XYZ file of C-alpha atoms in Angstrom:
570
model
C -20.032 80.350 33.226
C -21.519 82.132 30.196
C -22.194 85.251 32.313
C -25.483 85.787 30.458
C -26.961 85.912 33.957
C -24.831 87.447 36.718
C -23.171 84.866 38.983
C -24.652 86.358 42.156
C -28.175 86.115 40.704
C -27.554 82.486 39.681
C -26.282 81.688 43.177
C -29.234 83.288 44.948
C -31.665 81.554 42.565
C -30.108 78.217 43.542
C -30.442 79.090 47.235
C -34.135 79.990 46.771
C -34.809 76.695 44.964
C -33.075 74.782 47.789
C -35.289 76.524 50.358
C -38.509 76.059 48.362
C -37.804 72.347 47.881
C -37.148 71.909 51.597
C -33.521 70.795 51.220
C -32.427 73.614 53.539
C -34.406 75.880 55.864
C -34.563 79.633 55.395
C -32.362 80.032 58.493
C -29.702 77.762 56.979
C -29.966 79.664 53.693
C -29.413 83.090 55.213
C -27.035 82.170 58.052
C -23.867 82.655 55.915
C -24.863 86.254 55.066
C -24.623 87.236 58.734
C -21.539 85.200 59.501
C -18.211 86.452 60.791
C -16.278 85.668 57.598
C -18.518 87.977 55.539
C -17.804 90.798 58.007
C -14.111 89.949 57.854
C -13.973 90.024 54.040
C -15.912 93.300 53.884
C -13.512 94.832 56.438
C -10.467 93.705 54.457
C -11.914 95.277 51.279
C -12.343 98.582 53.131
C -8.854 98.694 54.664
C -7.017 97.607 51.514
C -8.935 100.181 49.441
C -7.866 102.862 51.936
C -4.237 101.773 51.607
C -4.456 101.600 47.814
C -6.089 105.022 47.380
C -3.550 106.687 49.671
C -0.711 106.020 47.218
C 1.601 104.532 49.869
C 2.098 101.203 48.128
C 2.563 102.921 44.767
C 5.290 105.087 46.312
C 6.993 102.065 47.873
C 6.840 100.091 44.640
C 8.302 102.962 42.618
C 11.197 103.363 45.062
C 11.909 99.642 45.235
C 11.848 99.338 41.453
C 13.762 102.568 40.799
C 16.993 100.677 40.284
C 16.344 99.005 36.955
C 19.141 96.607 35.940
C 19.423 95.740 32.280
C 19.213 91.957 32.650
C 15.836 90.226 32.491
C 16.509 88.256 35.676
C 17.695 91.326 37.588
C 14.553 93.226 36.565
C 11.931 90.498 36.920
C 12.928 88.983 40.277
C 12.553 92.091 42.505
C 9.429 93.178 40.613
C 7.493 89.945 41.000
C 8.805 89.413 44.541
C 7.301 92.724 45.644
C 4.057 91.845 43.841
C 3.834 88.477 45.612
C 4.476 90.026 49.037
C 1.783 92.711 48.552
C -0.645 90.076 47.262
C -0.252 87.937 50.385
C -2.393 90.434 52.310
C -4.210 92.335 49.525
C -6.568 91.600 46.638
C -4.473 90.315 43.721
C -6.366 92.389 41.116
C -5.610 95.577 43.061
C -1.929 94.645 43.379
C -1.592 93.866 39.658
C -3.238 97.159 38.664
C -0.921 98.942 41.100
C 2.289 97.343 39.802
C 1.675 97.193 36.059
C 2.498 100.841 35.282
C 5.880 101.079 37.082
C 6.750 97.641 35.694
C 6.067 98.756 32.119
C 7.956 102.014 32.592
C 11.028 100.210 33.948
C 10.881 97.530 31.252
C 10.762 100.214 28.574
C 13.712 102.035 30.150
C 15.680 98.771 30.298
C 14.819 97.817 26.725
C 13.013 94.641 27.814
C 9.826 93.490 26.144
C 6.593 93.958 28.092
C 5.646 90.349 27.365
C 8.620 89.246 29.457
C 7.587 91.073 32.626
C 3.795 91.393 32.773
C 2.833 87.703 32.829
C 5.252 86.951 35.712
C 3.702 89.941 37.492
C 0.148 88.575 37.146
C 1.134 85.042 38.169
C 3.022 86.292 41.248
C -0.012 88.307 42.369
C -2.287 85.245 42.071
C 0.034 82.753 43.804
C 0.989 85.287 46.503
C -2.496 84.862 47.964
C -1.603 81.348 49.156
C 0.751 82.705 51.824
C -1.747 83.814 54.485
C -5.301 83.164 55.617
C -6.368 86.601 54.319
C -4.397 86.364 51.075
C -7.502 85.475 49.056
C -11.240 85.369 49.650
C -11.015 81.638 48.832
C -8.914 80.998 51.940
C -11.330 82.950 54.138
C -14.399 81.196 52.696
C -12.930 77.686 53.042
C -11.821 78.375 56.614
C -15.307 79.641 57.500
C -16.890 76.496 56.047
C -14.550 74.310 58.099
C -15.405 76.138 61.333
C -19.136 76.058 60.608
C -19.093 72.286 60.077
C -17.112 71.340 63.155
C -13.629 71.056 61.650
C -10.496 72.740 62.995
C -10.158 76.328 61.735
C -6.916 77.407 60.125
C -4.672 80.040 61.674
C -3.269 83.103 59.929
C 0.133 81.498 59.290
C -0.679 77.745 59.330
C 0.122 77.221 55.654
C 2.462 80.188 55.110
C 5.512 77.958 54.605
C 3.708 76.118 51.798
C 2.587 79.401 50.249
C 6.144 80.761 50.348
C 7.403 77.645 48.560
C 4.685 78.036 45.914
C 5.528 81.724 45.486
C 9.286 81.069 45.424
C 8.915 78.371 42.754
C 6.667 80.712 40.735
C 9.271 83.480 40.925
C 12.138 81.197 39.875
C 10.151 79.485 37.125
C 8.969 82.740 35.576
C 12.344 84.480 35.892
C 14.434 81.590 34.527
C 12.156 79.390 32.377
C 8.916 81.283 31.786
C 10.698 84.374 30.464
C 12.370 82.211 27.799
C 9.052 80.629 26.805
C 7.384 83.982 26.222
C 7.641 85.097 22.574
C 9.761 88.102 21.685
C 7.599 90.799 20.120
C 9.073 92.648 17.159
C 9.711 96.360 17.606
C 7.011 97.258 15.097
C 4.477 95.503 17.329
C 5.194 97.753 20.263
C 2.676 100.499 19.495
C 0.935 99.468 22.720
C 3.810 100.580 24.957
C 2.785 102.584 27.988
C 2.336 106.202 27.008
C 2.602 105.540 23.243
C -0.415 103.261 22.867
C -2.432 104.326 19.825
C -6.098 105.077 20.395
C -8.992 105.706 18.068
C -10.691 108.999 18.826
C -13.051 111.558 17.263
C -12.093 115.175 16.627
C -14.552 117.895 15.622
C -13.669 120.818 13.347
C -15.017 123.915 15.112
C -16.044 127.251 13.512
C -13.101 129.463 12.468
C -10.700 126.509 12.718
C -7.494 126.837 10.715
C -8.144 123.313 9.409
C -11.155 124.444 7.362
C -10.200 124.288 3.694
C -6.973 122.360 4.326
C -6.397 119.214 2.239
C -6.498 116.334 4.682
C -3.233 114.689 3.594
C -1.275 117.924 4.184
C -3.350 119.276 7.065
C -2.178 120.451 10.454
C -3.899 117.488 12.111
C -1.745 115.059 10.107
C 1.322 117.118 10.951
C 0.442 116.685 14.658
C 1.087 112.968 14.167
C -2.475 111.676 13.741
C -3.575 109.123 11.188
C -6.899 110.214 9.674
C -9.069 107.104 9.216
C -12.374 108.609 8.105
C -14.404 111.814 7.920
C -18.079 112.054 8.960
C -19.930 114.913 7.296
C -23.612 115.060 8.118
C -25.052 111.642 7.307
C -22.095 110.656 5.126
C -18.893 108.874 6.115
C -15.972 108.564 3.708
C -12.256 107.784 3.623
C -9.875 110.772 3.319
C -9.133 111.064 -0.415
C -6.171 112.882 -1.948
C -8.004 116.154 -2.707
C -10.640 116.181 0.042
C -10.527 119.181 2.387
C -11.887 119.711 5.867
C -15.122 121.648 6.416
C -16.664 123.223 9.485
C -18.520 120.644 11.590
C -16.663 117.620 10.226
C -16.182 114.742 12.678
C -12.763 113.226 11.994
C -11.884 109.686 13.117
C -8.215 109.782 14.036
C -5.637 107.448 15.515
C -2.943 108.813 17.787
C -1.131 108.486 21.090
C -2.247 110.004 24.381
C 0.109 112.969 24.254
C -1.325 113.941 20.864
C -4.886 113.679 22.164
C -4.003 115.886 25.121
C -2.476 118.402 22.691
C -5.781 118.585 20.813
C -7.408 120.126 23.877
C -4.847 122.928 23.744
C -5.269 123.590 20.006
C -7.737 126.274 18.946
C -10.389 125.269 16.448
C -10.520 121.509 17.085
C -11.787 119.481 20.007
C -12.248 115.888 21.115
C -15.830 114.800 20.640
C -15.967 112.001 23.268
C -19.644 111.043 23.425
C -20.801 114.645 24.031
C -18.961 117.911 23.538
C -20.821 119.740 26.315
C -19.216 117.512 28.949
C -16.012 119.501 28.563
C -17.652 122.879 28.151
C -20.062 122.677 31.079
C -17.991 120.758 33.613
C -15.926 123.295 35.537
C -14.393 120.766 37.965
C -10.969 119.136 37.769
C -11.049 116.329 35.198
C -8.741 113.313 35.097
C -7.628 111.440 32.001
C -7.286 107.727 32.760
C -6.471 104.554 30.833
C -8.693 101.574 31.682
C -9.039 97.964 30.624
C -12.247 95.905 30.352
C -11.703 92.833 32.574
C -13.200 89.373 32.219
C -16.867 89.072 33.204
C -17.403 92.800 32.696
C -20.959 93.785 31.860
C -19.584 96.161 29.214
C -18.330 93.321 27.010
C -20.663 92.812 24.068
C -22.172 96.305 24.276
C -21.310 99.462 22.380
C -20.435 102.628 24.291
C -23.800 104.114 23.288
C -25.779 100.985 24.283
C -24.119 100.852 27.712
C -25.078 104.503 28.429
C -21.495 104.931 29.547
C -21.673 108.567 30.583
C -24.888 108.187 32.587
C -23.788 104.960 34.300
C -20.189 105.864 35.143
C -20.184 109.674 35.140
C -17.343 109.883 32.611
C -16.833 109.907 28.853
C -14.805 107.674 26.549
C -12.230 109.815 24.778
C -10.585 107.002 22.818
C -10.368 103.222 22.455
C -7.557 100.762 21.744
C -7.773 97.113 20.729
C -4.500 95.366 19.924
C -4.137 94.470 16.258
C -7.412 96.164 15.252
C -8.065 99.405 13.375
C -11.563 100.861 13.466
C -13.392 103.002 10.937
C -16.618 103.235 12.943
C -17.743 106.024 15.219
C -16.604 105.531 18.780
C -20.075 105.100 20.236
C -20.925 102.281 17.800
C -17.915 100.037 18.482
C -18.850 96.829 20.321
C -16.555 96.510 23.331
C -14.623 93.318 24.107
C -12.735 91.935 27.102
C -9.191 93.331 27.001
C -10.132 96.581 25.226
C -8.346 99.630 26.608
C -10.298 102.852 26.973
C -9.045 106.374 27.519
C -11.714 108.037 29.658
C -12.136 111.435 31.268
C -14.121 112.346 34.356
C -14.062 113.708 37.890
C -12.414 112.088 40.901
C -15.707 110.898 42.375
C -16.570 109.054 39.156
C -13.365 107.015 39.361
C -13.834 106.417 43.083
C -17.205 104.787 42.334
C -15.698 102.246 39.946
C -15.104 99.673 42.709
C -18.864 99.264 43.013
C -19.151 98.288 39.319
C -16.153 95.990 38.636
C -16.683 96.603 34.928
C -13.440 98.554 34.447
C -9.930 98.373 35.898
C -7.673 101.448 35.987
C -4.481 100.822 34.027
C -2.841 104.241 34.051
C -3.736 107.664 35.384
C -2.347 110.552 33.351
C -3.615 113.193 35.794
C -2.934 111.568 39.184
C -4.888 112.836 42.199
C -3.324 114.204 45.362
C -2.370 111.324 47.644
C -2.936 111.198 51.411
C 0.198 109.314 52.370
C -0.014 109.830 56.130
C -3.572 108.487 56.217
C -2.346 105.508 54.238
C 0.317 104.837 56.874
C -2.393 104.906 59.540
C -4.445 102.371 57.564
C -1.395 100.123 57.116
C -0.694 100.359 60.847
C -4.266 99.332 61.709
C -4.090 96.483 59.180
C -0.800 95.124 60.538
C -2.083 95.477 64.115
C -5.205 93.467 63.201
C -3.033 90.690 61.754
C -0.795 90.595 64.851
C -3.613 90.702 67.421
C -5.682 88.034 65.652
C -2.606 85.789 65.344
C -1.761 85.746 69.077
C -4.038 83.376 71.065
C -3.361 85.231 74.341
C -5.380 88.241 73.129
C -8.430 86.034 72.495
C -9.722 88.399 69.780
C -11.369 86.766 66.780
C -9.912 87.633 63.383
C -13.224 89.126 62.159
C -13.345 91.504 65.149
C -9.724 92.563 64.614
C -10.257 93.419 60.949
C -13.577 95.145 61.571
C -11.779 97.328 64.127
C -9.059 98.164 61.572
C -11.739 99.158 59.017
C -13.573 101.378 61.523
C -10.333 103.048 62.661
C -9.357 103.683 59.013
C -12.655 105.503 58.513
C -12.235 107.471 61.749
C -8.844 108.875 60.672
C -10.229 109.691 57.202
C -8.159 107.164 55.240
C -11.420 106.147 53.580
C -14.798 107.893 53.742
C -17.823 105.850 54.869
C -19.546 106.276 51.485
C -16.417 105.130 49.677
C -16.051 102.239 52.130
C -19.412 100.793 51.090
C -18.577 101.250 47.413
C -15.218 99.483 47.783
C -16.787 96.305 49.139
C -17.128 93.654 46.430
C -20.753 92.834 47.172
C -21.118 90.430 44.249
C -18.268 88.293 45.603
C -19.707 88.305 49.136
C -23.133 87.213 47.846
C -21.487 84.493 45.764
C -19.456 83.109 48.692
C -22.366 83.236 51.143
C -24.676 81.565 48.620
C -22.158 78.814 47.848
C -21.707 78.214 51.587
C -25.473 77.629 51.851
C -25.160 75.311 48.849
C -22.580 73.292 50.801
C -25.095 72.947 53.649
C -27.640 71.665 51.128
C -25.189 69.011 49.914
C -24.867 67.788 53.505
C -28.608 67.853 54.251
C -29.525 66.014 51.045
C -26.742 63.443 51.267
C -25.310 64.563 47.914
C -21.809 64.889 49.387
C -21.961 61.350 50.817
C -23.286 59.931 47.542
C -20.654 61.622 45.348
C -17.866 60.840 47.807
C -18.943 57.173 47.811
C -18.721 57.009 44.025
C -15.259 58.569 43.995
C -13.986 56.282 46.761
C -15.370 53.213 44.957
C -13.737 54.227 41.683
C -10.373 55.497 42.898
C -10.006 54.341 46.510
C -7.931 51.350 45.415
C -5.144 53.685 44.322
C -4.787 55.085 47.836
C -6.176 58.141 49.661
C -3.507 60.526 48.403
C -4.401 59.767 44.772
C -8.055 60.468 45.615
C -6.906 63.781 47.128
C -5.008 64.550 43.913
C -8.211 63.928 41.941
C -10.046 66.549 44.017
C -7.151 68.986 43.504
C -7.273 68.564 39.725
C -11.068 68.907 39.731
C -10.753 72.185 41.669
C -8.149 73.539 39.213
C -10.440 72.746 36.272
C -13.542 74.235 37.913
C -11.780 77.574 38.525
C -11.901 78.185 34.757
C -15.688 78.670 34.413
C -16.199 79.626 38.087
C -14.564 81.954 40.590
C -11.818 80.393 42.727
C -13.899 80.643 45.911
C -16.993 79.094 44.299
C -14.966 76.208 42.832
C -13.408 75.445 46.224
C -16.787 75.555 47.984
C -18.321 73.173 45.411
C -15.553 70.560 45.784
C -14.936 70.939 49.532
C -18.036 69.160 50.955
C -17.470 66.120 48.720
C -13.721 66.045 49.489
C -14.351 66.170 53.255
C -16.907 63.363 53.046
C -14.524 61.272 50.903
C -11.802 61.717 53.532
C -14.204 60.478 56.209
C -15.139 57.469 54.059
C -11.445 56.642 53.607
C -10.828 57.166 57.364
C -8.086 59.748 56.736
C -7.522 63.302 57.955
C -10.157 65.541 56.289
C -8.003 68.656 56.902
C -5.423 67.293 54.444
C -8.063 67.190 51.728
C -9.480 70.603 52.723
C -6.166 72.485 52.619
C -5.193 70.789 49.336
C -8.456 71.868 47.694
C -8.147 75.402 49.093
C -4.600 75.942 47.796
C -5.342 74.285 44.443
C -8.043 76.892 43.792
C -5.373 79.616 43.867
C -2.769 78.062 41.542
C -4.827 77.619 38.373
C -2.933 79.672 35.786
C -3.838 77.879 32.553
C -6.199 80.498 31.056
C -6.333 84.327 31.056
C -9.757 84.450 32.760
C -8.423 85.733 36.109
C -8.844 89.544 36.444
C -5.088 89.911 37.081
C -4.365 88.147 33.777
C -6.898 90.253 31.851
C -5.156 93.428 33.080
C -1.839 92.391 31.470
C -3.381 90.609 28.450
C -3.629 93.692 26.214
C -0.459 95.606 27.240
C 1.625 92.409 27.027
C 0.102 91.450 23.625
C -0.425 87.937 24.893
C -2.381 85.171 23.209
C -4.481 82.439 24.806
C -1.758 79.927 23.955
C 0.810 81.849 26.016
C -1.183 81.172 29.182
C -1.861 77.558 28.212
C 1.838 76.908 27.549
C 3.544 78.795 30.367
C 0.730 78.735 32.933
C -0.111 75.092 32.216
C 3.386 73.865 33.050
C 3.602 76.100 36.132
C 0.163 74.945 37.346
C 1.258 71.293 37.166
C 4.412 72.087 39.150
C 2.469 73.974 41.840
C -0.162 71.220 42.142
C 2.673 68.698 42.622
C 4.162 70.858 45.404
C 0.794 71.055 47.189
C 0.389 67.270 46.778
C 3.659 66.562 48.586
C 3.815 69.407 51.134
C 0.291 69.530 52.602
C 0.508 65.987 54.108
C 3.622 67.093 56.011
C 1.654 69.608 58.109
C -1.621 67.640 57.991
C -0.655 63.950 57.805
C -3.212 61.660 56.205
């Protein structure tokens, strides 16, 4: 949970210890890595990345949200409804990143505070995953564990009606109650609005610049709208005094909005330093200027730009940095990065395409958008929908993993995603984590740990009835999703919950589905990637999630508690 050691390394270390101590065999340890659900998840990552990169969903979202009514309810309801629908078949982080820019643009046009629309957006994307079997990796992993251990596997739409209720309640709560609980931000706090967010950057005074000799307070750079924070001259750094003038070679720390930074590139005699000037002078290719946010569990958090070797690792340079409520007077490369920081970076298309293999940065806004391949995106969507339909109809007798693998291969054949990009878009860390935790579940069965823990829980709480015991497992799952990923939390609780159901002589599927859905409705902290994406732009505080998300989480857990036994009676 501290992330000092990567979660996939921790998981694999646990698996190795279990093998070396004889609790599981090497075949049991590695069996999950070659299982059908790993292939299925990898295929879904490939197809959804093809759809996302094509720009089809972005185009749809923009058209659907084009009509922007002035009322909060009229704006929020269609926006979060679309987000929830997309999220039912796509990764929720991708959907949030896709929707946040049009949502902010429309909110600004309608005069509605960002804090009123972005949190509902993030919550809808998370809860939307409860609607289908492929809505989240948690659902896929739990279903695979059930099949592997002799339980009935879930179908694509078996719990859709419950998921739709959860999503519908989330939409209504956020649009009617949640929006009133979110604090109104004063107008002077809105410097983080999309397109007018202020960034710290470094500007160099070049030879023959008109700025040379100008007094800083009355200089052209101040007239361009920049705030001059400090001047670096050789080994010295000093604040801009009343009578201090610019000299050739000065590095000037400035604060300004994106449009002003872009204008610098078109102004003779000054240039953006980034982390190296020659990047701009030597690189003849088409460069993109993109806003990004540092998500939770990013390896960049705690490092400076220089320490992380940003340019070498990512193939791009940091042009500017923004942290809400914080003004810097340090050089860009020396600032220690934090979760939620927003970076303005510049690089080539291929550098941004490789980001999915790092998961250290999430694109927030692209100010030089690439050419979209819409028709290829429609092909990918068609293959994806066909895979869902074919795998849902028993008469075809085609396993869901085969159907989605076929959709991924067909997407590559038509060029919707290149094979190299396909491998990079697979979230390997998540796959290793899920496969490792599945092996850990086998170890709990082999060692008798699940039986032992289930016996304790039944002895302590069995007198209150099996449904109260089920509620205890649901609450435990919700709490464990804070330090762990949703899928890992579900896979830790699931073996014990199934064994407890057997000890109580009730339907284990009731416990399994309750645990699975509970892992996807924990909204009480901003640790989810979707929440981190909106954390900075919405100027949220930890307490906002605890207050609004805490109440909503309790409501959703109550709905799961009462609805799951209807489809899977105890």
